[in-house]
Coordinates of C-alpha atoms in Angstrom, one line a residue:
Y29 CA -71.4 -1.4 -5.2
T30 CA -72.8 0.2 -2.4
W31 CA -74.1 -2.1 0.8
T32 CA -76.5 -0.4 3.3
N33 CA -78.0 -1.7 6.4
S34 CA -80.0 0.4 9.0
L35 CA -82.0 0.3 11.8
N36 CA -84.4 3.0 13.0
F37 CA -86.4 3.3 16.2
N38 CA -88.7 6.0 17.6
K39 CA -90.9 6.7 20.4
T40 CA -93.3 9.6 21.8
I41 CA -93.9 10.0 25.4
N42 CA -96.5 12.5 26.0
Q43 CA -95.3 15.6 24.5
H44 CA -91.3 14.3 24.2
S45 CA -90.2 12.5 20.9
F46 CA -87.0 10.5 20.2
D47 CA -85.6 9.1 17.2
L48 CA -82.7 6.6 17.1
L49 CA -80.7 6.1 13.5
A50 CA -78.2 3.3 13.2
L51 CA -76.6 2.8 9.8
Q52 CA -73.7 0.7 8.5
E53 CA -72.2 1.1 4.6
L54 CA -70.1 -0.6 2.3
Y55 CA -68.6 0.9 -0.6
D56 CA -66.8 -1.2 -3.0
F57 CA -65.4 -0.1 -6.3
T58 CA -63.3 -1.5 -9.0
G59 CA -62.7 0.2 -12.4
E60 CA -61.1 -1.5 -15.2
N61 CA -60.1 0.2 -18.3
L62 CA -58.4 -1.1 -21.6
N63 CA -58.0 1.3 -24.5
G64 CA -55.9 0.9 -27.8
S65 CA -55.5 2.4 -31.4
S66 CA -54.2 1.0 -34.4
T67 CA -53.7 2.2 -38.2
G68 CA -53.3 0.7 -41.8
L69 CA -56.7 -1.2 -41.7
P70 CA -57.1 -2.5 -45.1
F71 CA -60.9 -1.0 -45.7
D72 CA -63.5 0.4 -44.2
G73 CA -65.7 -1.7 -41.4
L74 CA -63.1 -3.4 -39.7
F75 CA -62.2 -2.9 -36.0
E76 CA -60.1 -5.6 -34.7
F77 CA -56.5 -5.1 -33.7
N78 CA -55.3 -8.0 -35.8
S79 CA -56.5 -6.6 -39.1
A80 CA -54.2 -3.7 -38.8
A81 CA -50.9 -3.2 -40.2
S82 CA -49.4 -1.3 -37.1
I83 CA -51.1 -1.3 -33.4
E84 CA -49.9 2.1 -32.0
S85 CA -50.9 1.8 -28.7
L86 CA -52.5 -0.6 -26.1
N87 CA -53.1 0.4 -22.3
G88 CA -54.6 -1.0 -19.9
S89 CA -55.4 0.0 -15.8
T90 CA -57.4 -1.3 -12.9
N91 CA -58.0 0.9 -9.8
Q92 CA -59.9 -0.4 -6.3
E93 CA -61.5 1.8 -3.5
R94 CA -63.3 0.7 -0.6
I95 CA -64.8 2.6 2.3
S96 CA -66.6 1.5 5.5
S97 CA -68.6 3.9 7.3
L98 CA -70.7 3.7 10.5
L99 CA -73.4 6.5 11.3
G100 CA -75.2 7.2 14.7
R101 CA -78.1 9.7 14.8
F102 CA -80.1 10.9 17.8
K103 CA -83.1 13.4 17.2
Y104 CA -85.3 14.8 20.0
S105 CA -88.5 17.0 19.9
F106 CA -90.3 18.7 22.6
K107 CA -94.0 19.8 21.6
G108 CA -92.8 19.8 18.3
R109 CA -91.2 23.3 18.9
Y110 CA -87.8 22.6 20.6
L111 CA -85.4 20.4 18.3
A112 CA -82.4 18.8 18.7
E113 CA -80.0 16.5 16.7
L114 CA -76.8 14.7 17.5
S115 CA -75.1 12.8 14.6
Y116 CA -71.4 10.7 14.7
R117 CA -70.2 9.3 11.6
Q118 CA -66.9 7.2 11.3
D119 CA -65.3 6.5 7.5
K120 CA -62.5 4.1 7.1
S121 CA -61.1 4.5 3.4
S122 CA -58.2 2.3 1.6
R123 CA -56.8 5.4 0.0
F124 CA -55.0 5.7 3.4
A125 CA -52.6 3.7 5.3
P126 CA -54.0 1.7 8.2
N127 CA -52.9 3.4 10.9
V128 CA -54.4 6.8 9.6
R129 CA -57.6 5.3 8.1
T130 CA -60.1 6.4 10.1
G131 CA -62.0 9.4 10.1
N132 CA -64.5 10.7 12.6
F133 CA -67.1 13.3 12.2
F134 CA -69.4 14.7 14.6
S135 CA -72.7 17.2 14.1
G136 CA -75.2 18.8 16.4
A137 CA -78.1 21.4 15.9
L138 CA -80.5 23.1 17.9
S139 CA -83.8 24.7 16.7
W140 CA -86.8 26.4 18.5
I141 CA -89.9 27.4 16.2
I142 CA -90.8 30.7 18.1
S143 CA -94.2 31.2 16.2
D144 CA -95.5 28.2 18.1
E145 CA -94.7 29.9 21.5
E146 CA -98.4 31.2 23.0
F147 CA -96.4 34.8 23.7
F148 CA -96.1 35.0 19.9
S149 CA -98.7 37.0 18.1
N150 CA -98.1 38.7 14.6
S151 CA -100.6 39.0 11.9
A152 CA -97.9 39.2 9.1
L153 CA -95.5 37.2 10.2
S154 CA -97.0 33.4 10.3
F155 CA -93.7 31.4 10.9
L156 CA -90.4 32.2 12.7
K157 CA -87.9 29.3 13.6
L158 CA -84.6 30.1 14.6
R159 CA -81.6 27.3 14.2
V160 CA -78.1 26.7 15.2
S161 CA -75.8 24.2 14.0
A162 CA -72.3 22.6 13.9
G163 CA -71.1 19.9 11.5
Q164 CA -67.9 17.9 10.2
N165 CA -67.6 16.2 7.0
G166 CA -64.6 14.5 5.2
N167 CA -62.6 14.6 2.0
N168 CA -60.8 11.5 0.9
R169 CA -61.1 12.5 -2.8
I170 CA -57.3 12.8 -3.9
L171 CA -56.0 14.1 -7.6
L172 CA -52.5 13.0 -8.7
P173 CA -50.5 16.3 -9.4
N174 CA -51.1 18.2 -12.2
T175 CA -54.1 16.0 -13.5
T176 CA -57.5 15.4 -13.0
N177 CA -57.1 11.9 -12.4
Q178 CA -57.9 10.1 -8.8
N179 CA -55.0 9.0 -6.7
Y180 CA -56.3 5.9 -5.0
F181 CA -53.0 4.6 -3.4
P182 CA -51.3 8.0 -2.1
Y183 CA -49.8 5.9 0.8
L184 CA -48.2 3.5 -1.8
T185 CA -45.2 4.1 -4.1
T186 CA -46.5 2.9 -7.4
F187 CA -45.3 2.6 -10.7
Q188 CA -46.5 2.2 -14.3
T189 CA -45.6 -0.4 -17.2
G190 CA -45.2 -0.3 -20.8
F191 CA -42.0 2.3 -21.2
D192 CA -40.1 -0.1 -23.1
Q193 CA -37.2 0.1 -25.5
L194 CA -37.4 -2.2 -28.2
S195 CA -37.7 -5.8 -26.4
N196 CA -36.6 -4.2 -23.3
P197 CA -39.3 -3.8 -20.7
G198 CA -39.7 -0.5 -18.5
V199 CA -41.4 0.5 -15.8
Y200 CA -41.8 4.4 -14.9
I201 CA -41.8 5.1 -11.1
G202 CA -45.1 6.8 -9.7
P203 CA -45.4 10.1 -7.3
L204 CA -43.8 9.5 -3.9
A205 CA -45.6 8.1 -1.4
N206 CA -46.8 9.4 1.8
E207 CA -47.9 6.9 4.6
N208 CA -49.2 10.1 6.8
I209 CA -51.7 11.3 4.6
T210 CA -55.2 11.2 5.8
W211 CA -58.5 12.9 5.7
E212 CA -59.4 16.5 4.8
S213 CA -62.0 17.7 7.5
S214 CA -64.6 20.6 7.1
T215 CA -66.1 22.1 10.2
I216 CA -69.3 24.2 9.2
Y217 CA -70.6 26.5 12.1
N218 CA -74.6 28.0 11.0
V219 CA -77.1 30.4 12.7
G220 CA -80.3 30.9 10.7
I221 CA -83.8 32.2 10.8
D222 CA -86.7 30.8 8.8
F223 CA -89.6 33.0 8.3
G224 CA -93.0 32.6 6.6
L225 CA -95.1 36.0 5.9
F226 CA -98.8 36.1 5.1
K227 CA -100.0 32.7 6.1
D228 CA -96.6 31.4 4.4
R229 CA -97.3 32.8 0.9
I230 CA -94.2 34.2 1.2
N231 CA -91.2 32.3 2.7
G232 CA -87.5 33.2 3.2
T233 CA -84.0 32.1 5.2
I234 CA -81.3 34.4 6.6
E235 CA -78.0 32.4 7.1
L236 CA -75.0 33.0 8.7
Y237 CA -72.1 30.5 8.4
D238 CA -68.5 30.2 8.6
K239 CA -66.5 27.1 7.2
I240 CA -63.2 26.0 8.4
T241 CA -61.2 23.5 6.3
D242 CA -58.3 21.8 8.2
N243 CA -55.8 18.9 7.0
L244 CA -56.1 20.1 3.3
I245 CA -54.6 17.6 0.6
L246 CA -52.2 19.5 -1.6
A247 CA -49.1 18.8 -3.4
R248 CA -46.3 20.4 -1.7
P249 CA -43.2 21.7 -4.3
L250 CA -40.0 19.7 -4.1
S251 CA -36.4 20.8 -5.3
N252 CA -35.8 19.4 -9.2
S253 CA -32.8 17.9 -7.7
L254 CA -34.8 15.5 -5.8
G255 CA -35.7 13.9 -8.9
A256 CA -39.3 13.2 -8.0
R257 CA -42.1 12.8 -10.2
N258 CA -44.1 16.3 -10.4
N259 CA -41.4 17.8 -8.0
S260 CA -43.7 17.5 -5.7
I261 CA -45.4 15.2 -2.9
L262 CA -49.1 15.0 -1.5
E263 CA -49.5 15.9 2.1
N264 CA -52.0 17.6 4.9
T265 CA -51.2 21.2 4.9
G266 CA -52.7 24.0 5.6
T267 CA -56.0 25.6 6.8
L268 CA -58.5 26.9 4.6
R269 CA -61.5 29.7 6.1

């Protein structure tokens, strides 16, 4: 489930407009899976496991995830043509150890509607807006090495059961844990121009952006002699631009 609480305040004083937003959100996910297969059913129409001569497999799993978030945003407008926006977001993810669980992300934007200025006069260009922005966002989606399955506990040494030999129960140690793994973060810088032609019959945008991703979550190869599962360990390593 997702639980969201928000508080919004806006005020206009003469030609100045203010808008404040405070938001708190809690995301709680529990996924339970049960599957199995059997052979040797005496006739069609039976699906119960105890009707089969042989149970080939029976598997189950439970995964949990929680994210607690706080968001603050401030918007300002003067004369409806000079615009500014600042925001801050804090996320805490159960996928990371308590001491590195928190991610802090900031963003800001400025824009100017040039076509509203008195000096602007162009019969063909009916709208012109210049804007610049910079913002951050985080990623906590981690995959198990060499699979498409989510890793919900990369900071814990996990295990799988069911690897039995005859009547002897067995477990299989999961991937190596990393208590220091934390949020992957991306910062995007953007400069753009929005325009309208012939009374906005034609609209367009020209943009230039630069995206830098830090603390990339990747599986670092390890020596086979270590005996680690998948011969790798998840780490925050590298930068992508």
